[in-house]
Coordinates of N, CA and C and ligand atoms in Angstrom, one line a residue:
M95 N 14.5 21.9 1.9 CA 13.6 21.2 1.1 C 14.1 19.7 0.8
I96 N 15.5 19.6 0.7 CA 16.0 18.3 0.4 C 15.6 17.2 1.4
N97 N 15.6 17.6 2.7 CA 15.3 16.6 3.7 C 13.8 16.4 3.9
M98 N 13.0 17.1 3.2 CA 11.5 17.0 3.4 C 11.0 15.7 2.8
L99 N 9.9 15.3 3.5 CA 9.2 14.1 3.0 C 8.4 14.5 1.7
H100 N 8.5 13.6 0.8 CA 7.8 13.9 -0.5 C 7.0 12.6 -0.8
I101 N 5.8 12.8 -1.1 CA 5.0 11.7 -1.6 C 4.6 11.9 -3.1
R102 N 5.0 10.9 -3.8 CA 4.8 11.1 -5.3 C 4.5 9.7 -5.9
N103 N 4.2 9.8 -7.2 CA 3.9 8.5 -8.0 C 5.2 7.6 -8.0
Y104 N 5.0 6.4 -8.0 CA 6.1 5.4 -8.2 C 6.7 5.6 -9.5
N105 N 8.1 5.6 -9.5 CA 8.8 5.7 -10.8 C 9.6 4.4 -11.0
N106 N 9.3 3.6 -12.0 CA 9.9 2.3 -12.1 C 11.4 2.4 -12.3
G107 N 11.9 3.5 -13.0 CA 13.3 3.7 -13.3 C 14.1 3.9 -12.0
T108 N 13.6 4.7 -11.1 CA 14.4 5.0 -9.9 C 14.0 4.3 -8.7
D109 N 12.8 3.7 -8.6 CA 12.3 3.3 -7.3 C 12.2 1.7 -7.2
R110 N 12.3 1.0 -8.3 CA 12.0 -0.4 -8.2 C 12.8 -1.2 -7.2
D111 N 14.1 -1.1 -7.3 CA 14.9 -1.9 -6.4 C 14.6 -1.6 -4.9
Q112 N 14.5 -0.3 -4.6 CA 14.2 0.1 -3.2 C 12.9 -0.4 -2.7
V113 N 11.9 -0.3 -3.6 CA 10.6 -0.8 -3.2 C 10.6 -2.3 -3.0
I114 N 11.2 -3.0 -3.8 CA 11.3 -4.5 -3.7 C 12.0 -4.8 -2.4
E115 N 13.0 -4.2 -2.1 CA 13.8 -4.4 -0.9 C 12.9 -4.1 0.4
L116 N 12.2 -3.0 0.3 CA 11.4 -2.6 1.4 C 10.3 -3.6 1.6
W117 N 9.6 -4.0 0.6 CA 8.5 -5.0 0.7 C 9.0 -6.3 1.2
K118 N 10.1 -6.7 0.7 CA 10.7 -8.0 1.1 C 11.0 -8.0 2.6
S119 N 11.5 -6.9 3.1 CA 11.9 -6.8 4.5 C 10.6 -6.7 5.4
I120 N 9.6 -6.0 4.9 CA 8.4 -5.8 5.8 C 7.4 -6.9 5.6
F121 N 7.0 -7.2 4.4 CA 5.9 -8.1 4.2 C 6.3 -9.6 4.2
N122 N 7.5 -9.9 3.7 CA 8.0 -11.2 3.7 C 6.9 -12.2 3.2
Y123 N 6.3 -11.9 2.1 CA 5.2 -12.7 1.5 C 5.8 -14.1 1.1
K124 N 5.1 -15.1 1.3 CA 5.5 -16.5 0.9 C 5.0 -16.9 -0.4
S125 N 3.8 -16.5 -0.8 CA 3.2 -17.1 -2.0 C 3.7 -16.3 -3.3
A126 N 3.8 -17.1 -4.4 CA 4.4 -16.6 -5.6 C 3.5 -15.4 -6.2
R127 N 2.2 -15.5 -5.9 CA 1.3 -14.4 -6.4 C 1.6 -13.0 -5.8
N128 N 2.3 -13.0 -4.7 CA 2.6 -11.8 -4.0 C 4.1 -11.4 -4.3
D129 N 4.7 -12.0 -5.2 CA 6.1 -11.6 -5.5 C 6.1 -10.2 -5.9
P130 N 7.0 -9.4 -5.3 CA 7.0 -7.9 -5.6 C 7.2 -7.6 -7.0
E131 N 8.0 -8.3 -7.7 CA 8.3 -8.0 -9.2 C 7.0 -8.2 -9.9
L132 N 6.2 -9.2 -9.7 CA 5.0 -9.5 -10.4 C 4.0 -8.4 -10.0
S133 N 3.9 -8.1 -8.7 CA 2.9 -7.0 -8.3 C 3.2 -5.7 -9.0
I134 N 4.5 -5.3 -9.0 CA 4.8 -4.0 -9.7 C 4.5 -4.1 -11.1
D135 N 5.0 -5.2 -11.8 CA 4.7 -5.2 -13.3 C 3.2 -5.2 -13.6
N136 N 2.4 -5.9 -12.8 CA 1.0 -5.9 -13.0 C 0.4 -4.5 -12.8
K137 N 0.9 -3.8 -11.8 CA 0.4 -2.4 -11.5 C 0.8 -1.5 -12.6
L138 N 2.0 -1.6 -13.1 CA 2.4 -0.7 -14.2 C 1.6 -0.9 -15.5
K139 N 1.1 -2.1 -15.7 CA 0.2 -2.4 -16.9 C -1.1 -1.6 -16.7
I140 N -1.6 -1.5 -15.5 CA -2.8 -0.8 -15.3 C -2.6 0.8 -15.4
N141 N -1.5 1.2 -14.9 CA -1.1 2.6 -15.0 C -2.2 3.6 -14.5
D142 N -2.7 3.4 -13.3 CA -3.9 4.1 -12.9 C -3.6 5.3 -11.9
G143 N -2.3 5.5 -11.7 CA -1.9 6.6 -10.8 C -2.2 6.3 -9.3
L144 N -2.3 5.0 -9.0 CA -2.6 4.6 -7.6 C -1.5 3.8 -7.0
F145 N -0.3 4.2 -7.3 CA 0.9 3.6 -6.7 C 1.8 4.7 -6.3
L146 N 1.9 4.9 -4.9 CA 2.7 6.1 -4.4 C 3.8 5.6 -3.6
V147 N 4.8 6.5 -3.5 CA 6.0 6.2 -2.6 C 6.2 7.5 -1.8
A148 N 6.7 7.2 -0.6 CA 7.2 8.3 0.3 C 8.7 8.4 0.2
V149 N 9.2 9.5 -0.1 CA 10.7 9.7 -0.3 C 11.3 10.7 0.6
K150 N 12.4 10.3 1.2 CA 13.1 11.3 2.0 C 14.6 11.1 1.7
D151 N 15.3 12.2 1.5 CA 16.8 12.1 1.1 C 17.0 11.1 0.0
N152 N 16.2 11.1 -1.0 CA 16.3 10.1 -2.1 C 16.1 8.7 -1.7
N153 N 15.7 8.4 -0.5 CA 15.4 7.0 -0.1 C 13.9 6.8 -0.1
I154 N 13.5 5.6 -0.6 CA 12.1 5.3 -0.5 C 11.8 4.7 1.0
I155 N 11.0 5.4 1.7 CA 10.7 5.0 3.1 C 9.3 4.5 3.3
G156 N 8.5 4.6 2.3 CA 7.1 4.1 2.4 C 6.5 3.9 1.1
T157 N 5.4 3.1 1.1 CA 4.7 2.8 -0.2 C 3.2 2.7 0.1
I158 N 2.4 2.9 -0.9 CA 1.0 2.5 -0.8 C 0.5 2.3 -2.2
M159 N -0.4 1.3 -2.4 CA -1.0 1.0 -3.6 C -2.5 1.1 -3.4
G160 N -3.2 1.7 -4.4 CA -4.7 1.7 -4.3 C -5.2 0.9 -5.5
G161 N -6.4 0.6 -5.5 CA -7.1 0.0 -6.6 C -8.5 0.5 -6.7
H162 N -9.0 0.8 -7.9 CA -10.4 1.2 -8.0 C -11.0 0.5 -9.2
D163 N -12.0 -0.3 -9.0 CA -12.6 -1.1 -10.1 C -13.9 -0.5 -10.6
G164 N -14.2 0.8 -10.1 CA -15.4 1.4 -10.5 C -16.5 1.2 -9.5
H165 N -16.4 0.2 -8.7 CA -17.4 -0.1 -7.7 C -16.8 0.2 -6.3
R166 N -15.6 -0.4 -6.0 CA -15.0 -0.2 -4.7 C -13.5 0.3 -4.9
G167 N -13.1 0.9 -3.9 CA -11.6 1.2 -3.8 C -11.0 0.3 -2.8
W168 N -9.7 0.0 -3.1 CA -9.0 -0.9 -2.2 C -7.6 -0.2 -1.9
I169 N -7.1 -0.6 -0.7 CA -5.8 -0.2 -0.2 C -4.9 -1.4 -0.1
Y170 N -3.8 -1.3 -0.7 CA -2.8 -2.4 -0.6 C -1.4 -1.9 -0.3
S171 N -0.6 -2.8 0.2 CA 0.9 -2.5 0.3 C 1.3 -1.2 1.0
L172 N 0.5 -0.9 2.0 CA 0.9 0.3 2.8 C 2.0 -0.1 3.7
C173 N 3.1 0.5 3.7 CA 4.2 0.3 4.6 C 5.1 1.5 4.8
V174 N 5.7 1.5 5.9 CA 6.7 2.6 6.2 C 7.9 1.9 6.8
S175 N 9.1 2.2 6.4 CA 10.3 1.5 7.0 C 10.4 1.7 8.5
P176 N 10.8 0.7 9.2 CA 10.7 0.7 10.7 C 11.3 1.9 11.3
E177 N 12.4 2.4 10.8 CA 13.1 3.6 11.4 C 12.3 4.9 11.2
S178 N 11.4 4.9 10.3 CA 10.6 6.1 10.0 C 9.2 6.1 10.5
R179 N 8.9 5.1 11.3 CA 7.5 5.0 11.8 C 7.1 6.0 12.9
N180 N 5.8 6.2 13.1 CA 5.3 7.1 14.1 C 5.7 8.5 13.8
K181 N 5.8 8.9 12.6 CA 6.0 10.3 12.2 C 5.0 10.7 11.2
N182 N 3.9 10.0 11.2 CA 2.7 10.4 10.4 C 2.8 10.1 8.9
I183 N 3.9 9.4 8.6 CA 4.1 9.1 7.1 C 3.0 8.1 6.6
G184 N 2.7 7.1 7.4 CA 1.7 6.1 7.0 C 0.4 6.9 6.8
T185 N 0.1 7.7 7.7 CA -1.2 8.5 7.6 C -1.2 9.4 6.4
E186 N -0.1 10.0 6.1 CA 0.0 10.9 4.9 C -0.1 10.0 3.6
L187 N 0.5 8.9 3.6 CA 0.3 8.0 2.4 C -1.1 7.6 2.2
L188 N -1.8 7.3 3.3 CA -3.2 6.8 3.2 C -4.0 8.0 2.8
K189 N -3.8 9.2 3.3 CA -4.6 10.3 2.9 C -4.5 10.6 1.4
K190 N -3.3 10.5 0.9 CA -3.0 10.8 -0.5 C -3.7 9.8 -1.4
I191 N -3.6 8.6 -1.1 CA -4.3 7.6 -2.0 C -5.8 7.7 -1.8
E192 N -6.3 8.1 -0.6 CA -7.7 8.3 -0.5 C -8.1 9.5 -1.4
E193 N -7.3 10.5 -1.4 CA -7.7 11.7 -2.3 C -7.8 11.2 -3.7
R194 N -6.9 10.4 -4.2 CA -6.9 10.0 -5.6 C -8.1 9.1 -5.8
L195 N -8.5 8.2 -4.9 CA -9.6 7.3 -5.0 C -10.9 8.2 -5.0
I196 N -10.9 9.2 -4.2 CA -12.1 10.0 -4.1 C -12.3 10.8 -5.4
E197 N -11.2 11.3 -6.0 CA -11.2 12.0 -7.3 C -11.8 11.1 -8.4
N198 N -11.5 9.8 -8.2 CA -12.0 8.8 -9.2 C -13.5 8.5 -9.0
G199 N -14.1 9.0 -8.0 CA -15.5 8.8 -7.8 C -15.8 7.6 -6.8
C200 N -14.7 7.1 -6.2 CA -14.9 6.0 -5.3 C -15.8 6.3 -4.2
V201 N -16.8 5.4 -3.9 CA -17.7 5.6 -2.8 C -17.4 4.9 -1.5
K202 N -16.5 3.9 -1.6 CA -16.1 3.1 -0.4 C -14.8 2.6 -0.6
I203 N -14.0 2.6 0.5 CA -12.6 2.0 0.4 C -12.5 0.9 1.4
N204 N -12.0 -0.2 0.9 CA -11.8 -1.5 1.7 C -10.4 -1.8 1.8
L205 N -10.1 -2.5 2.8 CA -8.7 -3.1 3.0 C -8.8 -4.4 3.8
Q206 N -7.7 -5.1 3.7 CA -7.7 -6.4 4.4 C -6.5 -6.4 5.4
I207 N -6.6 -7.0 6.5 CA -5.5 -7.2 7.5 C -5.4 -8.7 7.7
I208 N -4.2 -9.2 7.6 CA -4.0 -10.6 7.9 C -4.0 -10.8 9.4
P209 N -4.5 -12.0 9.9 CA -4.7 -12.2 11.3 C -3.5 -11.9 12.2
S210 N -2.3 -12.2 11.7 CA -1.1 -12.1 12.5 C -0.7 -10.6 12.6
N211 N -1.4 -9.7 11.9 CA -1.1 -8.3 11.9 C -2.3 -7.4 12.5
K212 N -3.1 -8.1 13.3 CA -4.3 -7.4 13.7 C -4.1 -6.1 14.5
G213 N -3.0 -5.9 15.1 CA -2.7 -4.7 15.9 C -2.8 -3.5 15.0
V214 N -2.6 -3.6 13.7 CA -2.6 -2.5 12.8 C -4.0 -1.9 12.6
K215 N -5.0 -2.7 13.1 CA -6.4 -2.1 13.1 C -6.4 -0.8 13.8
L216 N -5.7 -0.6 14.8 CA -5.7 0.7 15.5 C -5.3 1.9 14.6
F217 N -4.3 1.6 13.8 CA -3.8 2.6 12.9 C -5.0 3.0 11.9
Y218 N -5.6 2.0 11.4 CA -6.7 2.3 10.4 C -7.9 3.0 11.2
E219 N -8.2 2.5 12.4 CA -9.3 3.1 13.1 C -9.0 4.6 13.3
K220 N -7.8 5.0 13.6 CA -7.4 6.4 13.8 C -7.7 7.2 12.5
N221 N -7.7 6.4 11.4 CA -7.9 7.1 10.1 C -9.3 6.9 9.6
G222 N -10.2 6.5 10.5 CA -11.7 6.5 10.1 C -12.2 5.2 9.6
Y223 N -11.4 4.1 9.6 CA -11.9 2.8 9.1 C -12.5 2.0 10.3
I224 N -13.5 1.2 9.9 CA -14.2 0.4 10.9 C -14.1 -1.1 10.4
T225 N -14.2 -2.0 11.4 CA -14.2 -3.4 11.1 C -15.6 -3.8 10.6
E226 N -15.7 -4.5 9.5 CA -17.0 -4.9 9.0 C -17.0 -6.4 9.0
E227 N -18.1 -7.0 9.5 CA -18.2 -8.5 9.5 C -18.4 -9.0 8.0
R228 N -17.4 -9.6 7.5 CA -17.5 -10.2 6.2 C -16.8 -11.6 6.2
I229 N -17.2 -12.4 5.3 CA -16.4 -13.6 5.1 C -15.6 -13.4 3.9
H230 N -14.3 -13.3 4.0 CA -13.4 -13.0 2.9 C -13.2 -14.3 2.1
M231 N -13.4 -14.3 0.8 CA -13.1 -15.4 0.0 C -12.2 -15.0 -1.2
G232 N -11.4 -15.9 -1.7 CA -10.5 -15.6 -2.8 C -10.2 -16.9 -3.6
K233 N -9.8 -16.7 -4.8 CA -9.4 -17.8 -5.7 C -8.1 -17.4 -6.4
E234 N -7.2 -18.3 -6.4 CA -5.9 -18.0 -7.1 C -6.1 -18.3 -8.5
I235 N -5.5 -17.5 -9.4 CA -5.6 -17.8 -10.9 C -4.2 -18.3 -11.3
S236 N -4.0 -19.6 -11.2 CA -2.7 -20.1 -11.4 C -2.0 -19.8 -12.7
E237 N -2.9 -19.7 -13.8 CA -2.2 -19.5 -15.1 C -1.6 -18.1 -15.2
N238 N -1.9 -17.2 -14.3 CA -1.2 -15.9 -14.3 C -0.1 -15.8 -13.3
I239 N 0.2 -16.9 -12.6 CA 1.3 -16.8 -11.6 C 2.5 -17.6 -12.1
P240 N 3.6 -16.9 -12.4 CA 4.8 -17.6 -13.0 C 5.3 -18.7 -12.1
Ligands
COA498 C1 1.0 0.6 9.5 C2 2.2 1.5 9.2 C3 2.2 1.8 7.7 C4 1.9 2.9 9.9 O1 2.9 3.8 9.5 P1 3.4 5.0 10.4 O2 4.1 6.0 9.6 O3 4.1 4.5 11.6 O4 2.0 5.6 10.9 P2 1.6 7.0 11.5 O5 2.9 7.6 12.1 O6 0.9 7.8 10.5 O7 0.6 6.6 12.6 C5 1.1 6.0 13.8 C6 -0.1 5.6 14.7 O8 -0.6 4.4 14.3 C7 -0.4 3.4 15.3 N1 0.0 2.1 14.7 C8 0.7 1.9 13.6 N2 0.9 0.6 13.5 C9 0.3 0.0 14.5 C10 0.2 -1.3 15.0 N3 0.7 -2.4 14.3 N4 -0.4 -1.6 16.1 C11 -0.9 -0.5 16.8 N5 -0.9 0.7 16.5 C12 -0.2 1.0 15.3 C13 0.7 4.0 16.2 O9 0.6 3.5 17.5 C14 0.5 5.4 16.1 O10 -0.5 5.9 17.0 P3 -0.5 7.3 17.7 O11 -0.5 8.3 16.6 O12 -1.7 7.3 18.6 O13 0.8 7.3 18.5 C15 3.5 1.0 9.6 O14 3.4 0.7 11.0 C16 4.0 -0.2 8.9 O15 4.6 -0.2 7.8 N6 3.6 -1.4 9.4 C17 4.1 -2.7 8.7 C18 3.3 -3.0 7.5 C19 1.8 -3.1 7.7 O16 1.4 -3.6 8.7 N7 1.0 -2.5 6.8 C20 -0.4 -2.6 6.8 C21 -0.9 -3.8 6.2 S1 -2.7 -4.0 6.2

């Protein structure tokens, strides 16, 4: 059992440092609004049960965040550590967050892929996602970014 993969809710007491390290090594976000500390603190304020980690041998080897605003569900921060890839862990994380979003009544799940990472489309296609023609727009809220 000890070596088994376990997917569970994020625990700020035990997981924070490992998750931050994992995100920094995989996503390498440049903008302050994507700072891992800020993202985690903001998610903890919402406390919606949509932040999961994959754990093996007490190590965090993957994460996924979901969001549900009552209208749409969203997937964020899906990652698996490079040495644990292609073992279905990403798919398991995705399925688990989908289950939670579906339990919430979510009728559609969206996600975004940055252009430099478009290869990952294949992964999502294998999991039932399709590309939709949209113009994505956004606005930064500077007063909430330290
Ligand atoms: C995407 C990611 C979470 C998949 O995790 P994983 O545990 O390796 O995924 P699974 O083992 O469940 O699925 C692997 C399948 O997805 C495919 N896949 C995963 N990433 C891919 C990529 N970038 N390009 C093409 N195919 C990819 C694999 O080829 C494999 O296909 P197969 O089953 O036909 O061999 C992982 O590659 C990752 O952390 N990537 C970096 C972070 C990232 O891009 N996150 C998504 C942001 S939108």
